[in-house]
Coordinates of C-alpha atoms and ligand atoms in Angstrom, one line a residue:
M54 CA -27.8 -3.4 6.1
N55 CA -28.5 -6.8 7.7
V56 CA -31.2 -7.7 10.2
N57 CA -29.0 -6.6 13.1
G58 CA -28.7 -3.1 11.6
S59 CA -25.0 -3.5 11.0
K60 CA -23.5 -2.8 7.7
N61 CA -22.3 -5.3 5.1
Q62 CA -19.7 -5.2 2.5
S63 CA -22.3 -4.3 -0.2
D64 CA -23.3 -1.2 1.7
Y65 CA -19.8 0.3 0.9
I66 CA -19.5 -0.8 -2.7
I67 CA -20.4 1.8 -5.3
E68 CA -20.2 2.3 -9.1
Q69 CA -17.1 4.0 -10.5
D70 CA -19.3 5.9 -12.9
W71 CA -16.3 6.5 -15.2
D72 CA -18.3 8.7 -17.7
R73 CA -18.6 11.4 -15.0
Y74 CA -14.9 12.2 -14.9
T75 CA -14.2 15.6 -16.5
E76 CA -11.4 16.5 -18.9
E77 CA -9.8 18.3 -16.0
Q78 CA -9.9 15.2 -13.8
H79 CA -8.3 13.1 -16.6
D80 CA -5.7 15.8 -17.0
I81 CA -4.8 15.7 -13.3
W82 CA -4.3 11.9 -13.6
S83 CA -2.0 12.5 -16.6
T84 CA 0.0 15.1 -14.8
L85 CA 0.5 12.8 -11.7
F86 CA 1.3 9.8 -13.9
E87 CA 3.9 11.6 -16.0
R88 CA 5.5 13.1 -12.9
Q89 CA 5.9 9.6 -11.3
R90 CA 6.9 7.9 -14.5
K91 CA 10.0 10.1 -14.7
I92 CA 10.9 9.7 -11.0
L93 CA 10.1 6.0 -10.6
H94 CA 12.2 4.8 -13.6
Q95 CA 15.2 3.5 -11.7
R96 CA 13.5 3.9 -8.3
A97 CA 10.5 1.6 -8.3
C98 CA 11.0 -2.2 -8.3
D99 CA 10.7 -4.0 -11.6
E100 CA 7.5 -5.8 -10.4
F101 CA 5.8 -2.4 -10.0
I102 CA 6.7 -1.2 -13.5
E103 CA 5.8 -4.6 -15.0
G104 CA 2.4 -4.4 -13.2
L105 CA 1.6 -1.0 -14.7
E106 CA 2.4 -2.3 -18.1
A107 CA 0.6 -5.7 -17.7
L108 CA -2.6 -3.9 -16.5
D109 CA -2.3 -1.2 -19.1
I110 CA -2.4 1.6 -16.5
V111 CA -1.5 4.5 -18.7
E112 CA -1.0 8.3 -18.7
G113 CA -3.8 9.1 -21.1
Q114 CA -6.8 8.7 -18.8
I115 CA -8.2 7.6 -15.5
P116 CA -8.4 3.7 -15.7
K117 CA -11.7 1.9 -15.9
F118 CA -12.1 -0.5 -13.0
E119 CA -13.9 -3.0 -15.2
R120 CA -11.0 -3.3 -17.5
L121 CA -8.5 -3.5 -14.7
T122 CA -10.5 -6.3 -13.1
Q123 CA -10.6 -8.2 -16.4
R124 CA -6.8 -8.1 -16.6
L125 CA -6.2 -8.8 -12.9
K126 CA -8.6 -11.7 -12.8
K127 CA -6.6 -13.4 -15.5
R128 CA -3.3 -12.9 -13.9
T129 CA -3.9 -13.3 -10.1
N130 CA -7.6 -13.6 -9.7
W131 CA -7.9 -10.2 -7.9
E132 CA -10.6 -7.6 -8.7
I133 CA -11.1 -3.9 -8.0
V134 CA -14.2 -2.8 -6.2
A135 CA -15.2 0.9 -6.0
V136 CA -15.7 2.5 -2.5
P137 CA -16.4 6.1 -1.5
G138 CA -13.4 6.5 0.8
L139 CA -11.9 4.7 3.8
V140 CA -14.0 1.7 4.8
P141 CA -14.3 0.2 8.3
D142 CA -11.4 -2.1 9.2
D143 CA -13.6 -5.3 9.2
I144 CA -15.0 -4.5 5.8
F145 CA -11.5 -3.7 4.4
F146 CA -10.0 -6.9 5.7
K147 CA -12.9 -9.0 4.5
L148 CA -12.5 -7.6 1.0
L149 CA -8.8 -8.3 0.9
S150 CA -9.3 -11.8 2.2
E151 CA -11.6 -12.3 -0.8
R152 CA -9.0 -10.9 -3.2
K153 CA -11.1 -7.7 -3.8
F154 CA -9.2 -4.4 -3.6
P155 CA -11.3 -1.5 -2.5
S156 CA -10.4 1.6 -4.5
T157 CA -11.6 5.2 -4.1
C158 CA -13.0 6.8 -7.3
F159 CA -12.4 10.5 -6.8
I160 CA -9.2 12.3 -7.8
R161 CA -7.5 15.0 -5.9
R162 CA -7.7 18.7 -7.0
R163 CA -4.9 20.6 -8.6
D164 CA -4.1 22.4 -5.4
Q165 CA -3.5 19.0 -3.8
M166 CA -1.1 17.5 -6.3
D167 CA 1.7 17.0 -3.8
Y168 CA -0.2 15.8 -0.7
L169 CA -3.5 14.7 0.5
Q170 CA -4.1 12.7 3.6
E171 CA -7.0 10.4 2.5
P172 CA -6.5 7.9 -0.4
D173 CA -7.7 9.0 -3.8
I174 CA -7.8 7.0 -7.1
F175 CA -4.3 7.9 -8.0
H176 CA -3.0 6.5 -4.7
D177 CA -5.2 3.5 -4.8
I178 CA -4.9 2.5 -8.5
Y179 CA -1.4 3.8 -9.5
G180 CA 0.1 3.1 -6.1
H181 CA -1.5 -0.2 -5.0
V182 CA -2.8 -2.0 -8.0
P183 CA 0.3 -2.7 -10.1
L184 CA 1.7 -5.1 -7.5
L185 CA -1.5 -7.0 -7.4
A186 CA -0.5 -8.3 -10.8
N187 CA 2.5 -10.0 -9.1
P188 CA 1.5 -13.5 -7.9
I189 CA 3.4 -13.5 -4.7
F190 CA 2.4 -10.0 -3.6
A191 CA -1.1 -10.8 -4.6
N192 CA -1.0 -13.7 -2.2
Y193 CA 0.5 -11.6 0.5
M194 CA -2.4 -9.1 0.3
E195 CA -5.0 -11.9 0.7
Q196 CA -3.0 -13.3 3.6
Y197 CA -2.9 -9.8 5.2
G198 CA -6.7 -9.6 4.9
K199 CA -7.2 -12.9 6.7
G200 CA -4.7 -11.9 9.3
G201 CA -6.5 -8.6 9.7
L202 CA -9.8 -10.3 10.6
K203 CA -7.9 -12.4 13.1
A204 CA -6.1 -9.4 14.6
L205 CA -9.5 -7.6 15.0
K206 CA -10.9 -10.6 17.0
L207 CA -7.7 -10.7 19.2
G208 CA -7.6 -7.0 19.8
H209 CA -4.2 -6.5 18.1
L210 CA -5.2 -4.4 15.1
D211 CA -2.7 -1.6 16.1
H212 CA 0.2 -4.1 15.7
L213 CA -1.0 -5.6 12.4
A214 CA -1.7 -2.1 10.9
R215 CA 2.0 -1.3 11.4
L216 CA 2.9 -4.3 9.2
Y217 CA 0.6 -2.9 6.4
W218 CA 2.0 0.6 6.9
Y219 CA 5.7 -0.4 6.7
T220 CA 5.3 -2.9 3.8
V221 CA 2.3 -2.3 1.5
E222 CA 2.3 1.5 2.1
F223 CA 6.0 2.4 2.7
G224 CA 8.1 -0.7 1.9
L225 CA 11.5 -0.7 0.2
I226 CA 13.1 -3.8 -1.4
Q227 CA 16.7 -4.7 -2.0
T228 CA 17.3 -5.8 -5.6
K229 CA 20.3 -6.6 -7.8
K230 CA 20.0 -3.1 -9.2
G231 CA 20.0 -1.5 -5.8
L232 CA 17.4 -0.3 -3.3
R233 CA 14.0 0.1 -4.8
I234 CA 10.5 1.2 -3.8
Y235 CA 7.4 -1.0 -3.7
G236 CA 5.2 0.8 -1.1
S237 CA 2.2 2.6 -2.6
G238 CA 2.4 5.6 -0.3
I239 CA 5.8 6.2 -1.8
T240 CA 5.1 5.3 -5.4
S241 CA 2.1 7.7 -5.4
S242 CA 4.2 10.6 -3.9
K243 CA 6.7 12.7 -5.8
G244 CA 8.5 14.0 -2.8
E245 CA 8.8 10.8 -0.8
S246 CA 9.9 8.8 -3.9
I247 CA 13.1 10.7 -3.9
Y248 CA 13.4 11.3 -0.1
C249 CA 13.1 7.6 0.9
L250 CA 16.0 6.5 -1.3
E251 CA 18.3 9.5 -1.4
D252 CA 17.9 11.6 1.8
Q253 CA 20.4 11.0 4.6
Q254 CA 17.8 11.7 7.3
P255 CA 15.5 8.6 7.4
H256 CA 16.6 5.2 8.9
R257 CA 16.6 2.3 6.5
I258 CA 16.7 -1.1 8.3
L259 CA 16.3 -4.7 7.4
F260 CA 12.7 -6.0 7.7
D261 CA 12.1 -7.8 11.0
L262 CA 8.4 -8.7 11.7
M263 CA 8.4 -8.1 15.5
R264 CA 10.5 -4.9 15.1
V265 CA 7.9 -3.6 12.5
M266 CA 4.9 -4.4 14.7
R267 CA 6.5 -2.5 17.6
T268 CA 7.2 0.6 15.6
K269 CA 4.8 3.5 15.6
Y270 CA 4.3 5.6 12.5
K271 CA 3.4 9.1 11.4
I272 CA 0.6 9.6 8.9
D273 CA 1.2 13.2 8.1
D274 CA 4.8 13.5 7.2
F275 CA 7.6 11.6 5.3
Q276 CA 8.5 8.5 7.2
E277 CA 11.4 8.6 9.7
I278 CA 12.1 4.9 9.2
Y279 CA 11.8 2.4 6.3
F280 CA 11.9 -1.3 6.5
V281 CA 13.7 -3.1 3.7
I282 CA 12.8 -6.6 2.5
N283 CA 15.0 -8.9 0.3
S284 CA 12.1 -10.3 -1.7
F285 CA 8.3 -10.7 -1.7
E286 CA 8.7 -14.4 -1.0
E287 CA 10.6 -13.5 2.2
L288 CA 7.8 -11.1 3.2
F289 CA 5.1 -13.7 2.5
D290 CA 7.0 -16.4 4.4
A291 CA 7.7 -14.2 7.4
T292 CA 4.0 -13.4 7.7
L293 CA 2.6 -16.9 7.0
P294 CA 2.5 -18.2 10.6
D295 CA -0.4 -17.7 12.9
F296 CA 0.3 -14.4 14.7
T297 CA -1.5 -15.4 18.0
N298 CA 1.8 -16.1 19.8
Y299 CA 3.5 -13.0 18.4
Y300 CA 0.6 -10.9 19.8
K301 CA 1.0 -12.5 23.2
E302 CA 4.7 -11.7 23.2
L303 CA 4.0 -8.1 22.0
E304 CA 1.8 -7.5 25.1
S305 CA 4.9 -7.4 27.3
L306 CA 7.1 -5.5 24.8
K307 CA 7.2 -1.7 24.5
D308 CA 6.6 0.2 21.3
F309 CA 9.4 2.1 19.5
E310 CA 9.2 5.7 18.2
P311 CA 9.9 5.8 14.5
S312 CA 12.9 8.0 15.1
V313 CA 14.7 5.4 17.3
I314 CA 17.4 3.0 16.0
L315 CA 18.4 0.0 18.0
K316 CA 21.8 -1.7 18.3
E317 CA 20.4 -4.9 16.8
D318 CA 18.9 -3.1 13.7
Q319 CA 20.7 -4.0 10.5
K320 CA 21.2 -0.7 8.7
I321 CA 20.8 -0.6 4.9
L322 CA 23.3 1.8 3.5
I323 CA 22.6 4.0 0.5
Ligands
HBI688 N1 -10.2 1.7 3.5 N2 -10.5 2.3 1.3 C1 -9.7 2.0 2.3 N3 -8.4 1.9 2.1 C2 -7.5 1.6 3.1 O1 -6.3 1.5 2.8 C3 -8.0 1.2 4.3 C4 -9.4 1.3 4.5 N4 -9.9 1.0 5.7 C5 -9.1 0.6 6.8 C6 -7.6 0.6 6.5 N5 -7.2 0.9 5.4 C7 -6.7 0.3 7.7 O2 -7.3 -0.3 8.7 C8 -5.5 -0.7 7.3 O3 -4.5 0.1 6.7 C9 -4.9 -1.4 8.5
FE689 FE1 -2.9 2.9 0.6

């Protein structure tokens, strides 16, 4: 705590305490990893698979944050810091803006293999960290952190949070090999990894920044709409400008339900 009694970044950072993981917990990691390996082959984008390999995130055991940080530092100058759970928005954005990714340490129980609402180490490390080894995506995440701090000051966090949701968490990408997954909420979920690419139900539309920021989302079910980018460069470039004017414009525009499709939406066919 500082002199004003408010909390600092360091109040939320803990030790991973890797030696305390039990055999059962390493086993749960292995089960989740192996399940996703089979599904994500041909479904996740190449950058995700390359990131897993480059960072040596493997099936055998829960990764050690220290080793991940060593490897990430060399590639993109990111590091992993351990946190107990969700951290307040200002702390979360400050960490990202400093190229520090906050990861939870605990792993879900066996009766929670298919779904849990809060992030655990499988979601945070397996889902998020591989793309931090990609230089462009790594820069996007830092830029998002800086944008987050600005959005908080301007009172537009709700709009910016949708960008994170529909890209970092649930994004799809067009590649030469076809439509692929890059969002961590998908790559860490067995059911949604298949649903997002193969089910006829959800809408898949071309990424458009203002459209994304106007679209509400559901946190407790598969998504009803996915936004598709053409490249990480395109995503980075689209979100590079100062958002102040976008936020002004958004104040007079209405939000969309995730189930709604507009005539100007560019549908991506599967
Ligand atoms: N904390 N540990 C953690 N992980 C998150 O993804 C996270 C958070 N705090 C806030 C937050 N996300 C959201 O505000 C952003 O998704 C916008
Ligand atoms: Fe996440």
